[in-house]
mmCIF file of C-alpha atoms in Angstrom:
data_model
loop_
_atom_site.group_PDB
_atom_site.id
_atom_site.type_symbol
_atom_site.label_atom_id
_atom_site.label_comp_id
_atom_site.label_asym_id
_atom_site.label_seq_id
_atom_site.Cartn_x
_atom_site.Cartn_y
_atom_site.Cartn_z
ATOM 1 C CA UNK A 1 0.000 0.000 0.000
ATOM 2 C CA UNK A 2 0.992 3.466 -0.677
ATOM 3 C CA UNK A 3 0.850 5.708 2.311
ATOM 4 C CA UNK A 4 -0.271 9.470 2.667
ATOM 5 C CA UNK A 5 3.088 10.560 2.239
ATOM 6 C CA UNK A 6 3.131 9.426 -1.564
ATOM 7 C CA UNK A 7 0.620 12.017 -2.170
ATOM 8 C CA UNK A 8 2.467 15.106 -0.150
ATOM 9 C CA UNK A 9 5.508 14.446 -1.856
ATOM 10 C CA UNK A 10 3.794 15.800 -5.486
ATOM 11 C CA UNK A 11 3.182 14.453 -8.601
ATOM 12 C CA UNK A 12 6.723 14.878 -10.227
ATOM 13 C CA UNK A 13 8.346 12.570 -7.946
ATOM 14 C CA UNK A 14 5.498 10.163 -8.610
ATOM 15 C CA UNK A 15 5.422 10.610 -12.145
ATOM 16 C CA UNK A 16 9.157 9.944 -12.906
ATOM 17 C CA UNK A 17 8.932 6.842 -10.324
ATOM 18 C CA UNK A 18 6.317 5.233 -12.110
ATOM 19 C CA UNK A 19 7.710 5.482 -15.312
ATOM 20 C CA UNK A 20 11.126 3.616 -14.454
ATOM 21 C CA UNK A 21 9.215 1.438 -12.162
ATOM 22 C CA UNK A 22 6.652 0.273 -14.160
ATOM 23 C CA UNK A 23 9.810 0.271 -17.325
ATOM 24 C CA UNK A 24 11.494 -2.003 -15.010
ATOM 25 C CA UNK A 25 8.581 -4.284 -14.868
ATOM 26 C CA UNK A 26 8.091 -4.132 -18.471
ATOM 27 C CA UNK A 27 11.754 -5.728 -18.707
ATOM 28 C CA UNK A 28 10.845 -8.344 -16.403
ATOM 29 C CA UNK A 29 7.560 -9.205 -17.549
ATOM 30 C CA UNK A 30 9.600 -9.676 -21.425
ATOM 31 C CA UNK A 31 12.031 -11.522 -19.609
ATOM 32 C CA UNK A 32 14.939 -9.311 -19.681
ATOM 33 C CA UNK A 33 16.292 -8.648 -16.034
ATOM 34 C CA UNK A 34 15.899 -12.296 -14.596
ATOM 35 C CA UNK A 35 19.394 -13.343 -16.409
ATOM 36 C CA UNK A 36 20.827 -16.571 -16.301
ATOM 37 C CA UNK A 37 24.397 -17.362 -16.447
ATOM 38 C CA UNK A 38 23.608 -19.417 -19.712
ATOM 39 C CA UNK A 39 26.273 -18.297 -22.182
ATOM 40 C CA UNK A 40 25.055 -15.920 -24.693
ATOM 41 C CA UNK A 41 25.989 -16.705 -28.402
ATOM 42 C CA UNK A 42 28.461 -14.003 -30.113
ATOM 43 C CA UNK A 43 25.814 -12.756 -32.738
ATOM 44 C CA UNK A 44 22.637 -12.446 -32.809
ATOM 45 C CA UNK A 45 19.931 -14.793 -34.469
ATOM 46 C CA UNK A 46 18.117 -13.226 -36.623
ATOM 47 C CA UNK A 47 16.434 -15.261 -39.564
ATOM 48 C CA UNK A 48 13.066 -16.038 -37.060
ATOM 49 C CA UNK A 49 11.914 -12.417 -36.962
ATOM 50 C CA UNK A 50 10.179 -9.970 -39.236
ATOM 51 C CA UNK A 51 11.584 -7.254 -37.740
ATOM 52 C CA UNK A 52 15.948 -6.785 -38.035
ATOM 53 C CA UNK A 53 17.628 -4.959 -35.089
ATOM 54 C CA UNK A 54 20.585 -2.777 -36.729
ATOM 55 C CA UNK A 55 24.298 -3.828 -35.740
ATOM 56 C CA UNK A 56 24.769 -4.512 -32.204
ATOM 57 C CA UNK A 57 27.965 -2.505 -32.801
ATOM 58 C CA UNK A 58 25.887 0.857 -33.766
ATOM 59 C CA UNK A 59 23.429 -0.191 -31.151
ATOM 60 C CA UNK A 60 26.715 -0.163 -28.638
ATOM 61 C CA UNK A 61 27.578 3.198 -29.924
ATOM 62 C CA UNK A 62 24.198 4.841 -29.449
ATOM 63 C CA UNK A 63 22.879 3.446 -26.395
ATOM 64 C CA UNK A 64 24.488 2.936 -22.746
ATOM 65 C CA UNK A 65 24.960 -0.710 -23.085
ATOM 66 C CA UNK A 66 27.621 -2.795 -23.791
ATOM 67 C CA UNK A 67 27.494 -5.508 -26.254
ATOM 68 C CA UNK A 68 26.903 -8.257 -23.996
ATOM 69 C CA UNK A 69 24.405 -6.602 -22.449
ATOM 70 C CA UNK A 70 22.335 -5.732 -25.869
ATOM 71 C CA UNK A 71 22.718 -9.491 -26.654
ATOM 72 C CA UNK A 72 20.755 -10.303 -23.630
ATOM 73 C CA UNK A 73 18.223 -7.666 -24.099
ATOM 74 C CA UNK A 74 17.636 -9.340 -27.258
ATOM 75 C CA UNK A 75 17.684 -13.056 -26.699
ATOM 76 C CA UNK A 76 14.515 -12.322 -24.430
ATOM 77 C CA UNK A 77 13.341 -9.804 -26.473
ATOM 78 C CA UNK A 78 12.929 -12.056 -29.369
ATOM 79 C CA UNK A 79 11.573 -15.189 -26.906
ATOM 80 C CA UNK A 80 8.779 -12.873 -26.177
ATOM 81 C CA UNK A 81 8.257 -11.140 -28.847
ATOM 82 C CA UNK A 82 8.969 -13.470 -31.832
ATOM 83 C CA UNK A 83 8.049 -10.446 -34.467
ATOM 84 C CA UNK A 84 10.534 -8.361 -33.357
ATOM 85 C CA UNK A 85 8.646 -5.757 -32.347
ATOM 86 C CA UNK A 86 5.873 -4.807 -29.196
ATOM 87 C CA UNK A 87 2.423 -3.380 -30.226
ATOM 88 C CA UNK A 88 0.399 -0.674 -27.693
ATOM 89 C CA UNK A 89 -1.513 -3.882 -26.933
ATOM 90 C CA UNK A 90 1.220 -6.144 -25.565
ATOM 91 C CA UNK A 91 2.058 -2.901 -23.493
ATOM 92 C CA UNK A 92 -1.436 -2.241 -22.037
ATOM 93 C CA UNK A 93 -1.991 -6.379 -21.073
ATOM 94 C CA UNK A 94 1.653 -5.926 -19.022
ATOM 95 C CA UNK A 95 0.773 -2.545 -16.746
ATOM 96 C CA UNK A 96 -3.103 -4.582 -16.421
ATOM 97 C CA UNK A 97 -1.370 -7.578 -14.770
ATOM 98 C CA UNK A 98 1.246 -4.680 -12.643
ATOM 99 C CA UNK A 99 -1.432 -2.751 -11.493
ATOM 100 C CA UNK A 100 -4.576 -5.161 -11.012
ATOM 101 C CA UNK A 101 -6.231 -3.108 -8.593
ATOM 102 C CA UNK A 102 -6.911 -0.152 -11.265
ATOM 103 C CA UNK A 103 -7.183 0.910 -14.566
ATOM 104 C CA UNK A 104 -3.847 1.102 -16.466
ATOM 105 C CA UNK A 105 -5.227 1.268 -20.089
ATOM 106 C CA UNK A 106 -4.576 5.054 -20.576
ATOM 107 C CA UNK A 107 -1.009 4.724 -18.737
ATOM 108 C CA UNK A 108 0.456 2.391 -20.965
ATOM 109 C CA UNK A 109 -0.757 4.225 -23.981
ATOM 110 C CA UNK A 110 1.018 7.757 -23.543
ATOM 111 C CA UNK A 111 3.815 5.832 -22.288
ATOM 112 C CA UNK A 112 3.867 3.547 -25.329
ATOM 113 C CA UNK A 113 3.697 6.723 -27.265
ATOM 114 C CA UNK A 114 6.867 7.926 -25.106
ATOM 115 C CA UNK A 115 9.131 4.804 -26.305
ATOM 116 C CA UNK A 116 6.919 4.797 -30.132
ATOM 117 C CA UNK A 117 9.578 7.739 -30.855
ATOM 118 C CA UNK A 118 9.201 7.548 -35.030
ATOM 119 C CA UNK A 119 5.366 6.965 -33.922
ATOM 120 C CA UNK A 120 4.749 3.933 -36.620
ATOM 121 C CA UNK A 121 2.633 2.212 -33.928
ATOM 122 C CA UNK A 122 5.076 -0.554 -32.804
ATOM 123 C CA UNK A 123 8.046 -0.216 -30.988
ATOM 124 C CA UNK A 124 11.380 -1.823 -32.059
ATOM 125 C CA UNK A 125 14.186 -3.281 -30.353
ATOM 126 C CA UNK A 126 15.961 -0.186 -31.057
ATOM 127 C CA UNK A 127 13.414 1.901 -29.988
ATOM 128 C CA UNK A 128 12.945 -0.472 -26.538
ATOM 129 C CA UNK A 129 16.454 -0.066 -25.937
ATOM 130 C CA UNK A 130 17.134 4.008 -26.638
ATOM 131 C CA UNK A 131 14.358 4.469 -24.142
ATOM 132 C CA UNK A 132 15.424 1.736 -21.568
ATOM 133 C CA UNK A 133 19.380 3.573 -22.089
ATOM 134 C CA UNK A 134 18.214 6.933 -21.102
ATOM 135 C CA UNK A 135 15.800 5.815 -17.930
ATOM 136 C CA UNK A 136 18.501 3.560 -16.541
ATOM 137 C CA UNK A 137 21.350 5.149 -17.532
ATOM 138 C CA UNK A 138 20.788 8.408 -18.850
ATOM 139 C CA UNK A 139 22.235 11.936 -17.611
ATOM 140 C CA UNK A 140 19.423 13.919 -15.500
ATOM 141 C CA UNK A 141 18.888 16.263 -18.578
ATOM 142 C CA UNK A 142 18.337 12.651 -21.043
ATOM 143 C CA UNK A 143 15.598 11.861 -18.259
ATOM 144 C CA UNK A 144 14.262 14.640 -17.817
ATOM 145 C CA UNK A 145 13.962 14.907 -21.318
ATOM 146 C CA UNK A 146 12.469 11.810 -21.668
ATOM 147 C CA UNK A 147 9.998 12.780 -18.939
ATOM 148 C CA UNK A 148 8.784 16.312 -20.684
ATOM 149 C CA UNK A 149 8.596 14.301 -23.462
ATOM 150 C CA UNK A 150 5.954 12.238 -21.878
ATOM 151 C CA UNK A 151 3.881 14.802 -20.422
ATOM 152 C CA UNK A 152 3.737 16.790 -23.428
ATOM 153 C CA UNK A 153 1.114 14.338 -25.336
ATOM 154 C CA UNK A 154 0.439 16.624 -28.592
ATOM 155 C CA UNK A 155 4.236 17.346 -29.185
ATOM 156 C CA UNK A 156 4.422 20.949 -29.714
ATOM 157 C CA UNK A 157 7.305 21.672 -27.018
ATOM 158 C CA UNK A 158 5.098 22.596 -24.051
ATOM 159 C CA UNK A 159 2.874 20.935 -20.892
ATOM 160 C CA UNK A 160 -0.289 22.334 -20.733
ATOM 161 C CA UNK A 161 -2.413 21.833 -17.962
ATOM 162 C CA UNK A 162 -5.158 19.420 -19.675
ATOM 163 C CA UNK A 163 -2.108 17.580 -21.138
ATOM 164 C CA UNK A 164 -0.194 17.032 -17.203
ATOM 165 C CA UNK A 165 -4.544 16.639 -16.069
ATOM 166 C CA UNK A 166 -4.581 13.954 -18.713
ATOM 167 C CA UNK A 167 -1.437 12.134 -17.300
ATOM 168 C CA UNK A 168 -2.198 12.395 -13.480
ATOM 169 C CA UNK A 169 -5.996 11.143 -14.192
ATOM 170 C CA UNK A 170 -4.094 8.257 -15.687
ATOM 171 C CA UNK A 171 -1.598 7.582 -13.339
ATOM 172 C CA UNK A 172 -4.495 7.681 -10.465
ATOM 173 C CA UNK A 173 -6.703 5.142 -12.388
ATOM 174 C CA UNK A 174 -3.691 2.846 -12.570
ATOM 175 C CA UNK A 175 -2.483 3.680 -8.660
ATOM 176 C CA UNK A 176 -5.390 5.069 -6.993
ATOM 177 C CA UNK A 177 -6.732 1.951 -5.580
ATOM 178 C CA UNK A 178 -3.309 1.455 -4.274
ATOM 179 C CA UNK A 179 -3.234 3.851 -1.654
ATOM 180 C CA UNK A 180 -3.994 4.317 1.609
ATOM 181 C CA UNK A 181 -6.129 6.285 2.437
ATOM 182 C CA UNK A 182 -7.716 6.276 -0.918
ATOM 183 C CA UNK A 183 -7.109 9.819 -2.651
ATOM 184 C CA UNK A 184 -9.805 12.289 -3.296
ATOM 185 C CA UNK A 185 -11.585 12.198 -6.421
ATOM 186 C CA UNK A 186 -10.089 15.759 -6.787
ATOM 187 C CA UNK A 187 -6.289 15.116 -6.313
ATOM 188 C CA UNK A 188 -5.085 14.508 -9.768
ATOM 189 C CA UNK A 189 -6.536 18.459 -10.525
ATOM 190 C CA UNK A 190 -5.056 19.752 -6.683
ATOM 191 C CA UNK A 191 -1.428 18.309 -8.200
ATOM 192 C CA UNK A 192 -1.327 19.714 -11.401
ATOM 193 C CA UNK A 193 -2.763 23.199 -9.682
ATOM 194 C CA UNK A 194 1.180 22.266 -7.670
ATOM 195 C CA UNK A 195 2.727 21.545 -10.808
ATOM 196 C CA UNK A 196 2.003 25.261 -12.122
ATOM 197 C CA UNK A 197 2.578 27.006 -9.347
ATOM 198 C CA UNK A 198 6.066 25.291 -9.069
ATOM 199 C CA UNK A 199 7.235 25.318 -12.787
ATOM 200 C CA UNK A 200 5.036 27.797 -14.909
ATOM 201 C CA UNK A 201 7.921 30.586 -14.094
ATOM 202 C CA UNK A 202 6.515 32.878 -16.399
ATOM 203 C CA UNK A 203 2.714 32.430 -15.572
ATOM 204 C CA UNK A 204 1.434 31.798 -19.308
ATOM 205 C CA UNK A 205 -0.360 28.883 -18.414
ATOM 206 C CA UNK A 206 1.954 26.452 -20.382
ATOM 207 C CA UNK A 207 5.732 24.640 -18.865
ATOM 208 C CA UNK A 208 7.991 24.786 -21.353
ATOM 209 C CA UNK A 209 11.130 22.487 -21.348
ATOM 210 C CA UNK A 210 13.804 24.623 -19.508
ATOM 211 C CA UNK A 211 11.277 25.662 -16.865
ATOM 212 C CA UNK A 212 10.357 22.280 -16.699
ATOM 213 C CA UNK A 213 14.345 20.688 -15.959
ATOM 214 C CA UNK A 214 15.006 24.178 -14.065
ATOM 215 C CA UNK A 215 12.147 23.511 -11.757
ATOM 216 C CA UNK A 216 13.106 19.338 -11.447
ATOM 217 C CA UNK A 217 16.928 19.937 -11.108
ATOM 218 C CA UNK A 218 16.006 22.209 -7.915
ATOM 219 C CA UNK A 219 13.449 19.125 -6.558
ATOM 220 C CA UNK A 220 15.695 16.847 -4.131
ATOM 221 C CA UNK A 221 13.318 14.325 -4.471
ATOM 222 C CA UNK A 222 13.405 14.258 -8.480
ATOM 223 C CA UNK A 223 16.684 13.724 -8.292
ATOM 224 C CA UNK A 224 16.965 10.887 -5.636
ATOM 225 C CA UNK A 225 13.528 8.949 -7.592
ATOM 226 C CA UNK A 226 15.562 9.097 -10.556
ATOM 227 C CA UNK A 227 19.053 7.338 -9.269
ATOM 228 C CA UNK A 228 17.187 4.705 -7.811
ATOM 229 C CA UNK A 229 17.527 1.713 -10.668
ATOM 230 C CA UNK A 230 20.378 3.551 -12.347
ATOM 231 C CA UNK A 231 22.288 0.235 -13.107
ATOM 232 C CA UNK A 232 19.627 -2.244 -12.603
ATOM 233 C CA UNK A 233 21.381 -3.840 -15.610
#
């Protein structure tokens, strides 16, 4: 259960919690953090799959893995997901059977919108892994990129209040249930009335980007939710 404390501490540190959290148990639920010490082949296997991950080598170079590592990634990425890529579908049955208690359907779509980055309506292995590089490895900016990213659903370079409404609505129907006492019905619109105050420097009624790292680089507990699974891997 989550206690009354989760909901003083404000919906930033919740926010970027969840979303390596629940990442996390995306990985597990695909298979990819319970590793074995089975030895892991040199190349990758690729004839069984539609889609064709590009060169472990430029993988390497682009993400924070190492080779080894991106070779395990794989090997259960492909047992699970024998097309080679993960549909909004696969994403929305995994958060159902994380958060059983709630509603997750909404969650998992803006986040599989988050790690759909050339938004084709799959994600890759490449995609899986930029995204999983940056929320487990990442500098604070990459996150907090990441993060904005997120929150901004439309993609026009700012958070408006019905976008971060949108997000906390969703991240209460998937977590609501889970805490104790249950939240008001109210809450999700009290914290993004916090967010506003805190980050809308300017008072225009949008966050843009800087104000939005500005405001999170100054939050201690922003920065301690986000070194928390840092090398998880």
């Amino acid at each position: 259960m989550l206690t009354l404390e989760w909901e003083s501490e404000g919906l930033q540190t919740v926010g970027i919690v969840v979303i390596i959290f629940a990442s996390l148990k995306l990985l597990h639920l695909l298979g990819l953090i319970d590793f074995s010490e089975d030895s892991v082949e040199d190349e990758i296997e690729l004839a069984t799959v539609r889609h064709r991950p590009e060169a472990l080598e430029l993988l390497e170079a682009q993400s924070k893995f190492t080779k080894k590592e991106l070779q395990i990634l794989y090997r259960g990425f492909k047992n699970e997901c024998p097309t080679g890529v993960v549909n909004e579908e696969t994403f929305k049955v995994i958060y159902s059977q994380f958060f059983p208690q709630g509603d997750s359907t909404t969650y998992a779509h803006f986040l599989f919108n988050a790690f759909d980055t050339d938004h084709n309506g799959c994600v890759s292995f490449e995609d899986f892994v930029m995204g999983l590089s940056i929320l487990l490895r990442g500098t604070v900016q990459e996150k907090l990129n990441w993060a904005f990213n997120l929150y901004d659903i439309n993609k026009d370079g700012c958070i408006t209040k019905e976008e971060m409404l949108d997000i906390m609505k969703a991240i209460y129907d998937m977590m609501g249930k889970c805490t104790y006492p249950v939240l008001r019905d109210d809450a999700p619109k009290q914290h993004v009335e916090t967010f506003f105050q805190k980050m809308d420097k300017n008072k225009d009624g949008v966050v843009t980007i800087d104000e939005f790292i500005e405001s999170c680089q100054k939050d201690e507990n922003i920065m301690r939710s986000m070194q928390l699974f840092e090398n998880v891997i």
